[in-house]
């Protein structure tokens, strides 16, 4: 499955270009692993950073399918206040029932790699080619899964919201569409809100009747022992044109009062949601369940279930969500 | 229109069954997260700015005449906990029964026909405010106040908290109530033009998690 017809993203040499050398002093760069060359190894973290200079934020443009688009450096420089990047994935079923990826366009910090899959689904890994988002950045990812296709998307490392220079907020918008008979598993790593950062995240999933979705979101408030930044997230899931879930969470300094009080987070520093949409749930809805002290599974008002979990840290949060997912599938 | 109708609707003695619900306070007391007046205030402030703000906006939109069907669907999407959806519909049904007697109107009759098993309580509250000749901000105030007065009253019973202290908590929340009601009324106006996606969707994860657990308790003082 690793080298199917849709594998434009694999194997090509990454072009690594440092950017914003003067405007972002001190910006952390991901660790250099020149040997990964665009492919995630079994053990290593497939960061594509490599040989860049020390000052800037390196990014990687690994796809051959980007011809005809303005090059990322030009787009980045055109927007000195922040990075604007838009990545796109389209998954389609070929006549043999395999999933191909006619579009796999990363941009700027959002580099995409088709990675080895064990099942029939195509697997894409979002590779953190720059650190960020930083304040002022505007990132977007669209994933579109066509009828009968199966796509699984993960990420190589946590996304870390960092402060910008002028206090501006960053945006991160994820738009997912799943057609009839298609399946999307959207299982990125955690989003970590770092002290002084401000980030607005929206995730919107539109699932057509007969489509399937597994979607995980995890927010971690601050690195270990650190105060969080301001994080606003909104998660909207629609099925067959009806909104099944619309949920906002705002936390950190500047959030409405009471965000860390006994009704909302009560000192928990990791909060996560796992949404599972399955047409079968219309006939046999999962039952509500309490999953330990601070997690619960509940059926939504449609063929979907939501697990909400709070935990002291990211690791324990992941354990709860993994256990809950295995229970549902 | 009579402004005094707002006092009738917001009165804790209005026979709509709200006294049987703690708004998540019973689960929070059991978990040791509410232990006195200070933590009650934190709890109420968090609830007010999350689910309270959402309820207030739904009520305001219903008072402005946004279609109850669309609002009820929006309320479902903003109430992921199945236990809380059941409680909200039960409260809506009880409120509608009282409101139809208090302010008979074709609008409330139609709502009862459309939702024989009950619509979400804030939607009914807004429709009742409309039937009483009240406006969007009035409905938002009523709903926002209910979102904190319910837990405060419940904690007086659950912890034998001094009622004077519980009332002082509500008094200290007044500026927050003003903000929430004003914002709710504004977003309701946007919903008139743009549809229900313009309404806020703020959530309180611990209230959702706590509600699922609470619904399974064998013995409890409050229904939710």
XYZ file of C-alpha atoms in Angstrom:
553
model
C 0.000 0.000 0.000
C 2.951 2.259 0.495
C 3.553 3.109 -3.131
C 0.149 3.186 -4.767
C -0.782 5.422 -7.638
C -1.650 8.312 -5.361
C 1.712 8.477 -3.684
C 2.985 11.716 -5.071
C 4.056 12.682 -1.620
C 6.382 9.773 -1.090
C 9.961 9.441 -1.948
C 10.668 12.818 -3.419
C 13.445 14.764 -1.826
C 12.227 17.454 0.467
C 13.161 20.980 -0.403
C 14.032 22.747 2.743
C 13.941 26.488 2.847
C 14.441 28.662 5.866
C 12.045 31.561 6.153
C 11.449 34.606 8.278
C 15.038 34.635 9.299
C 14.843 38.096 10.704
C 11.301 38.254 11.952
C 11.277 35.236 14.203
C 14.363 35.197 16.312
C 14.389 32.447 18.801
C 11.740 30.446 17.094
C 12.294 26.832 17.957
C 12.928 24.466 15.107
C 11.976 20.850 15.072
C 14.805 18.421 15.534
C 16.818 17.674 12.429
C 16.554 14.214 10.981
C 17.987 14.490 7.495
C 17.624 10.773 6.899
C 13.842 10.754 6.925
C 13.599 12.262 3.449
C 9.883 12.587 3.441
C 8.984 9.150 4.642
C 8.116 8.277 8.173
C 10.192 5.457 9.446
C 8.742 2.867 11.715
C 10.438 4.178 14.801
C 11.506 7.724 14.161
C 9.534 10.898 14.181
C 9.333 11.960 10.562
C 10.203 15.569 11.060
C 11.517 17.095 7.899
C 13.694 19.888 8.992
C 17.190 19.092 8.459
C 19.843 21.188 7.077
C 18.384 24.582 7.676
C 20.064 27.520 9.268
C 19.717 28.131 12.930
C 17.683 31.300 12.926
C 14.591 30.630 10.913
C 11.700 28.335 10.940
C 12.419 25.701 8.330
C 9.614 24.305 6.325
C 9.379 21.523 3.874
C 7.575 21.269 0.612
C 7.693 17.625 -0.202
C 4.970 17.132 -2.761
C 5.415 16.958 -6.461
C 1.775 17.788 -7.010
C 2.166 21.403 -6.056
C 3.183 22.608 -9.482
C 1.191 25.579 -10.627
C 0.594 26.933 -7.165
C 2.493 29.897 -5.913
C 5.471 28.558 -4.073
C 5.175 28.534 -0.338
C 8.034 30.957 0.279
C 6.374 33.587 -1.891
C 3.112 33.153 -0.044
C 4.805 33.319 3.303
C 6.745 36.441 2.451
C 3.624 38.079 1.062
C 2.183 37.942 4.535
C 4.733 39.302 6.918
C 2.362 39.318 9.875
C 2.092 35.547 9.945
C 2.229 32.355 7.975
C -0.819 31.550 5.872
C -0.911 27.943 4.785
C -3.617 25.712 3.415
C -3.132 21.970 3.051
C -5.464 19.699 1.113
C -6.095 15.980 0.998
C -8.528 14.234 -1.305
C -9.084 10.495 -1.031
C -10.977 8.525 -3.685
C -11.788 4.879 -4.204
C -10.256 3.461 -7.401
C -12.054 0.811 -9.500
C -10.276 -1.924 -7.527
C -11.618 -0.663 -4.219
C -8.296 0.763 -3.133
C -8.010 4.288 -1.876
C -5.884 6.683 -3.902
C -4.921 10.225 -3.041
C -5.336 12.439 -6.128
C -4.618 15.476 -3.966
C -1.967 15.519 -1.267
C -0.892 19.124 -1.043
C 0.989 20.291 1.967
C 1.973 23.880 2.434
C 4.304 25.696 4.769
C 4.196 24.129 8.191
C 1.575 21.632 7.067
C 3.548 18.964 5.252
C 1.717 15.770 4.335
C 3.148 12.309 3.762
C 1.446 9.162 2.648
C 2.649 6.591 5.126
C 2.566 2.835 5.344
C -0.870 1.494 6.072
C -1.703 -1.910 7.471
C -5.317 -2.111 6.317
C -7.201 -1.127 3.186
C -7.334 2.547 4.173
C -4.841 5.097 2.887
C -2.788 6.598 5.687
C -1.524 10.154 5.755
C 0.754 11.663 8.351
C 0.786 15.359 9.000
C 4.388 16.259 9.573
C 5.325 19.265 11.654
C 7.690 20.948 9.251
C 7.800 24.118 11.329
C 7.001 24.726 14.917
C 3.821 26.555 15.529
C 1.273 27.869 14.902
C 2.608 31.145 16.204
C 0.460 34.138 16.956
C -0.626 35.702 13.659
C -0.410 32.454 11.700
C -3.432 31.184 9.828
C -3.428 27.498 9.010
C -6.095 25.385 7.367
C -6.423 21.750 6.375
C -9.144 20.311 4.172
C -9.652 16.575 3.881
C -12.261 15.259 1.479
C -13.030 11.552 1.424
C -15.038 10.470 -1.610
C -17.624 7.698 -1.827
C -16.218 4.342 -0.796
C -12.748 5.663 0.062
C -11.083 5.071 3.413
C -8.600 7.514 4.837
C -6.751 7.619 8.104
C -4.879 10.769 9.110
C -2.496 11.121 11.991
C 0.295 13.478 12.874
C 3.943 12.930 13.659
C 4.025 15.086 16.753
C 1.924 17.348 18.910
C 0.887 20.734 17.559
C 2.234 23.443 19.801
C 0.562 26.841 19.915
C 3.261 29.422 20.540
C 3.112 33.151 21.193
C 3.709 35.501 18.311
C 5.607 38.745 18.514
C 2.716 41.198 18.548
C 0.250 39.256 20.684
C -1.934 38.423 17.687
C -3.975 35.230 17.807
C -3.367 32.322 15.471
C -6.060 30.400 13.617
C -6.202 26.747 12.753
C -9.182 25.562 10.707
C -9.834 21.927 9.894
C -12.580 21.038 7.426
C -13.472 17.416 6.861
C -15.984 16.009 4.412
C -16.938 12.360 4.264
C -19.143 10.960 1.497
C -21.616 8.082 1.537
C -19.835 4.777 2.156
C -16.578 6.555 2.975
C -14.643 6.435 6.212
C -12.327 8.978 7.778
C -10.252 8.381 10.867
C -8.870 11.742 11.956
C -6.534 11.042 14.845
C -3.972 13.813 15.220
C -1.663 14.203 18.179
C -2.397 16.664 20.971
C -2.691 20.406 20.689
C -0.571 22.020 23.379
C -1.383 25.580 24.376
C 1.800 27.249 25.571
C 1.946 30.179 27.960
C 1.410 33.483 26.186
C -0.069 31.925 23.040
C -3.519 32.677 21.652
C -5.112 30.242 19.232
C -8.557 29.789 17.748
C -9.179 26.301 16.391
C -12.225 25.245 14.437
C -12.905 21.705 13.339
C -15.890 21.080 11.155
C -16.819 17.627 9.916
C -19.595 17.127 7.371
C -20.523 13.479 7.041
C -22.977 12.462 4.341
C -25.628 9.875 5.128
C -23.891 6.491 5.099
C -20.446 7.932 5.917
C -18.276 7.067 8.893
C -16.030 9.172 11.045
C -13.717 8.736 13.993
C -12.404 12.080 15.166
C -10.200 12.807 18.133
C -9.267 16.168 19.605
C -7.038 16.614 22.618
C -6.160 19.924 24.183
C -3.315 20.171 26.655
C -3.146 23.334 28.716
C 0.486 24.264 29.023
C 3.607 22.154 28.927
C 4.469 20.400 32.174
C 3.947 22.774 35.063
C 3.310 25.721 32.755
C 0.360 28.093 32.596
C -1.626 27.670 29.370
C -2.174 30.275 26.712
C -5.608 31.344 25.552
C -7.225 28.556 23.569
C -10.588 28.691 21.906
C -11.828 25.619 20.100
C -15.066 24.858 18.317
C -15.968 21.400 17.116
C -18.937 20.941 14.803
C -20.056 17.588 13.442
C -22.857 17.308 10.910
C -24.425 14.117 9.619
C -26.807 14.040 6.651
C -27.156 17.817 6.875
C -28.076 17.893 10.555
C -25.752 19.271 13.220
C -25.166 16.522 15.780
C -22.532 18.278 17.834
C -21.572 21.903 18.251
C -19.203 22.540 21.087
C -16.942 25.398 22.070
C -14.367 25.456 24.810
C -12.410 28.525 25.830
C -9.723 28.262 28.434
C -6.640 30.010 29.691
C -5.968 33.611 30.717
C -8.591 35.851 29.125
C -11.231 33.108 28.885
C -14.626 33.819 30.484
C -14.465 33.540 34.261
C -14.972 30.129 35.774
C -13.193 28.174 33.018
C -10.997 26.395 35.545
C -13.720 26.122 38.188
C -15.728 23.112 39.365
C -18.230 23.234 36.463
C -15.738 23.342 33.606
C -12.185 22.000 34.093
C -11.473 22.069 37.856
C -7.725 22.033 37.438
C -7.572 19.297 34.813
C -4.890 20.165 32.284
C -5.883 17.825 29.471
C -9.316 17.612 27.893
C -10.338 15.526 24.930
C -13.224 14.576 22.699
C -13.648 11.500 20.592
C -16.527 11.483 18.135
C -17.616 8.314 16.377
C -20.196 8.521 13.591
C -21.510 5.210 12.275
C -24.710 4.685 10.290
C -25.375 1.520 12.342
C -25.863 3.660 15.444
C -29.219 4.734 13.965
C -30.490 1.224 14.744
C -28.387 0.363 17.744
C -27.233 3.395 19.641
C -24.390 2.952 22.121
C -25.487 3.346 25.712
C -24.266 6.083 27.984
C -21.372 4.971 30.133
C -19.228 6.470 32.835
C -15.539 5.890 32.107
C -13.790 6.442 35.396
C -13.903 9.634 37.413
C -13.841 12.260 34.728
C -14.873 10.740 31.425
C -18.133 9.640 29.922
C -19.551 8.208 26.731
C -22.866 9.529 25.508
C -24.948 8.934 22.402
C -25.581 12.133 20.422
C -28.932 13.062 18.898
C -28.185 11.036 15.754
C -26.084 8.011 14.727
C -23.024 9.145 16.658
C -21.416 8.954 20.067
C -19.152 11.314 21.950
C -16.589 10.551 24.578
C -15.600 13.519 26.714
C -12.625 13.065 28.983
C -10.611 15.183 31.374
C -7.292 14.153 32.839
C -4.370 15.635 34.726
C -2.077 15.204 31.722
C -1.895 14.191 28.064
C -0.756 10.641 28.684
C -3.624 9.723 30.971
C -6.071 11.446 28.643
C -4.870 9.303 25.726
C -5.289 6.124 27.771
C -8.900 6.991 28.542
C -9.707 7.812 24.911
C -7.945 4.726 23.555
C -9.848 2.489 25.956
C -13.114 4.167 25.044
C -12.468 3.818 21.310
C -11.736 0.101 21.568
C -14.997 -0.244 23.474
C -16.955 1.425 20.672
C -15.383 -0.258 17.645
C -46.367 44.396 27.013
C -45.834 44.237 30.732
C -42.314 44.242 32.135
C -43.719 42.735 35.331
C -44.425 39.556 33.364
C -40.665 38.980 33.591
C -40.948 38.768 37.381
C -43.693 36.186 37.068
C -41.681 34.095 34.599
C -38.409 34.349 36.543
C -39.970 33.696 39.935
C -38.531 30.600 41.550
C -42.087 29.671 42.553
C -43.282 29.576 38.955
C -44.654 26.018 38.819
C -42.359 24.594 36.155
C -40.564 21.914 38.133
C -37.138 23.579 38.144
C -36.707 23.016 41.894
C -36.183 19.295 41.249
C -32.961 19.961 39.294
C -29.599 21.047 40.660
C -27.938 22.003 37.371
C -25.065 19.619 37.999
C -24.456 20.863 41.553
C -25.381 17.555 43.181
C -22.737 15.685 41.187
C -20.173 18.424 41.903
C -20.923 18.290 45.653
C -20.538 14.508 45.657
C -17.218 14.802 43.801
C -15.991 17.256 46.426
C -15.776 20.126 43.973
C -18.395 22.273 45.716
C -17.750 22.527 49.445
C -19.020 25.971 50.389
C -19.950 29.432 49.196
C -16.645 30.153 47.413
C -16.618 26.988 45.318
C -20.351 27.389 44.678
C -19.580 30.810 43.229
C -16.835 29.366 40.993
C -19.188 26.637 39.873
C -21.988 29.083 39.093
C -19.668 31.465 37.262
C -18.366 28.648 35.052
C -21.857 27.334 34.384
C -23.167 30.827 33.612
C -20.492 31.549 31.005
C -20.851 28.170 29.284
C -24.170 26.338 29.244
C -25.879 29.343 30.854
C -24.793 31.589 27.985
C -25.966 29.024 25.443
C -29.359 28.635 27.139
C -29.760 32.399 27.355
C -29.037 32.786 23.642
C -31.471 30.007 22.718
C -34.159 31.602 24.895
C -33.526 35.042 23.416
C -33.709 33.671 19.884
C -36.995 31.891 20.638
C -38.361 35.121 22.118
C -37.436 36.902 18.881
C -39.406 34.341 16.897
C -36.651 32.126 15.456
C -38.257 28.796 14.461
C -38.480 26.511 17.521
C -37.637 23.442 15.432
C -34.275 24.870 14.374
C -33.567 26.054 17.917
C -34.423 22.682 19.405
C -32.019 21.005 16.969
C -29.347 23.561 17.891
C -29.991 22.795 21.558
C -29.559 19.061 20.895
C -26.193 19.686 19.217
C -25.105 21.871 22.152
C -26.193 19.291 24.730
C -24.067 16.231 23.999
C -25.003 14.535 27.268
C -28.015 12.294 26.645
C -28.982 12.608 30.321
C -29.046 16.402 30.028
C -31.121 16.273 26.827
C -33.707 14.156 28.646
C -33.726 16.560 31.600
C -34.008 19.616 29.328
C -37.020 18.172 27.493
C -38.724 17.160 30.708
C -38.258 20.677 32.065
C -39.463 22.118 28.778
C -42.639 20.077 28.889
C -43.397 21.128 32.469
C -42.704 24.777 31.723
C -44.907 24.702 28.642
C -47.814 23.291 30.631
C -47.631 26.175 33.119
C -46.945 28.834 30.474
C -49.942 27.857 28.330
C -52.211 28.533 31.280
C -50.421 31.739 32.277
C -50.153 33.236 28.763
C -52.489 31.375 26.395
C -51.290 31.909 22.831
C -51.323 30.181 19.433
C -47.497 30.138 19.497
C -47.351 28.022 22.663
C -50.150 25.759 21.372
C -48.155 25.160 18.189
C -45.020 24.413 20.212
C -46.906 21.800 22.239
C -48.145 20.177 19.002
C -44.671 20.190 17.417
C -42.980 18.687 20.496
C -45.398 16.334 22.270
C -42.493 14.936 24.314
C -41.206 18.367 25.186
C -38.803 20.816 23.595
C -35.563 21.949 25.224
C -36.375 24.147 28.221
C -34.629 27.338 26.978
C -36.590 27.171 23.718
C -39.849 26.907 25.669
C -38.728 29.672 28.030
C -38.133 31.991 25.077
C -41.470 31.094 23.515
C -43.190 31.750 26.864
C -41.457 35.128 27.126
C -42.689 35.932 23.623
C -46.223 34.911 24.563
C -45.974 37.152 27.633
C -44.975 40.078 25.425
C -41.360 40.122 26.598
C -38.285 40.690 24.436
C -35.126 38.762 23.627
C -32.993 40.311 26.334
C -35.726 39.673 28.921
C -35.745 35.993 28.004
C -31.935 35.919 28.119
C -31.920 37.438 31.619
C -34.482 34.931 32.822
C -32.585 31.957 31.419
C -29.160 33.167 32.569
C -30.461 33.759 36.085
C -32.030 30.286 36.196
C -28.675 28.779 35.211
C -27.188 29.969 38.520
C -30.181 30.230 40.863
C -30.945 26.516 40.435
C -27.505 25.312 41.622
C -27.397 27.929 44.405
C -30.749 26.807 45.814
C -29.791 23.148 45.450
C -26.529 23.621 47.349
C -28.412 25.174 50.258
C -30.175 21.823 50.587
C -27.197 19.595 49.697
C -24.635 21.176 52.004
C -26.926 22.956 54.465
C -25.276 26.127 53.173
C -26.540 29.300 54.842
C -29.207 30.704 52.476
C -27.842 34.195 53.121
C -24.470 33.072 51.726
C -26.105 31.443 48.690
C -28.023 34.645 47.970
C -24.826 36.668 48.337
C -23.247 34.430 45.674
C -26.087 35.282 43.294
C -25.741 38.982 44.096
C -22.008 38.881 43.314
C -22.790 37.230 39.963
C -25.043 40.120 38.889
C -22.434 41.888 36.696
C -21.643 38.581 34.951
C -25.369 38.017 34.456
C -25.649 41.424 32.786
C -22.791 40.581 30.402
C -24.126 37.147 29.535
C -27.685 38.375 28.942
C -26.495 41.232 26.750
C -24.243 38.993 24.651
C -26.976 36.368 24.378
C -29.447 38.942 23.089
C -26.900 40.110 20.505
C -26.190 36.629 19.228
C -29.933 35.942 19.086
C -30.320 38.956 16.808
C -27.578 37.530 14.591
C -29.398 34.189 14.565
C -32.503 35.915 13.200
C -30.490 36.886 10.109
C -27.856 34.170 9.833
C -29.514 31.110 11.343
C -28.818 29.141 14.491
C -25.119 28.535 13.763
C -24.614 32.130 14.950
C -25.587 31.086 18.485
C -22.817 30.329 20.974
C -21.946 26.729 21.802
C -19.826 27.074 24.947
C -19.514 23.824 26.811
C -18.579 22.733 30.316
C -16.883 19.316 30.091
C -17.273 18.481 33.773
C -21.002 19.229 33.722
C -21.429 16.804 30.819
C -19.330 14.080 32.379
C -20.950 14.584 35.787
C -24.465 14.430 34.348
C -23.932 10.979 32.839
C -22.692 9.653 36.169
C -25.424 11.365 38.175
C -28.191 9.890 36.002
C -27.051 6.416 37.039
C -27.097 7.001 40.798
C -29.542 4.767 42.672
C -30.300 7.431 45.286
C -30.200 11.149 44.595
C -31.925 14.260 45.798
C -32.258 15.975 42.402
C -33.302 14.777 38.961
C -30.229 16.331 37.282
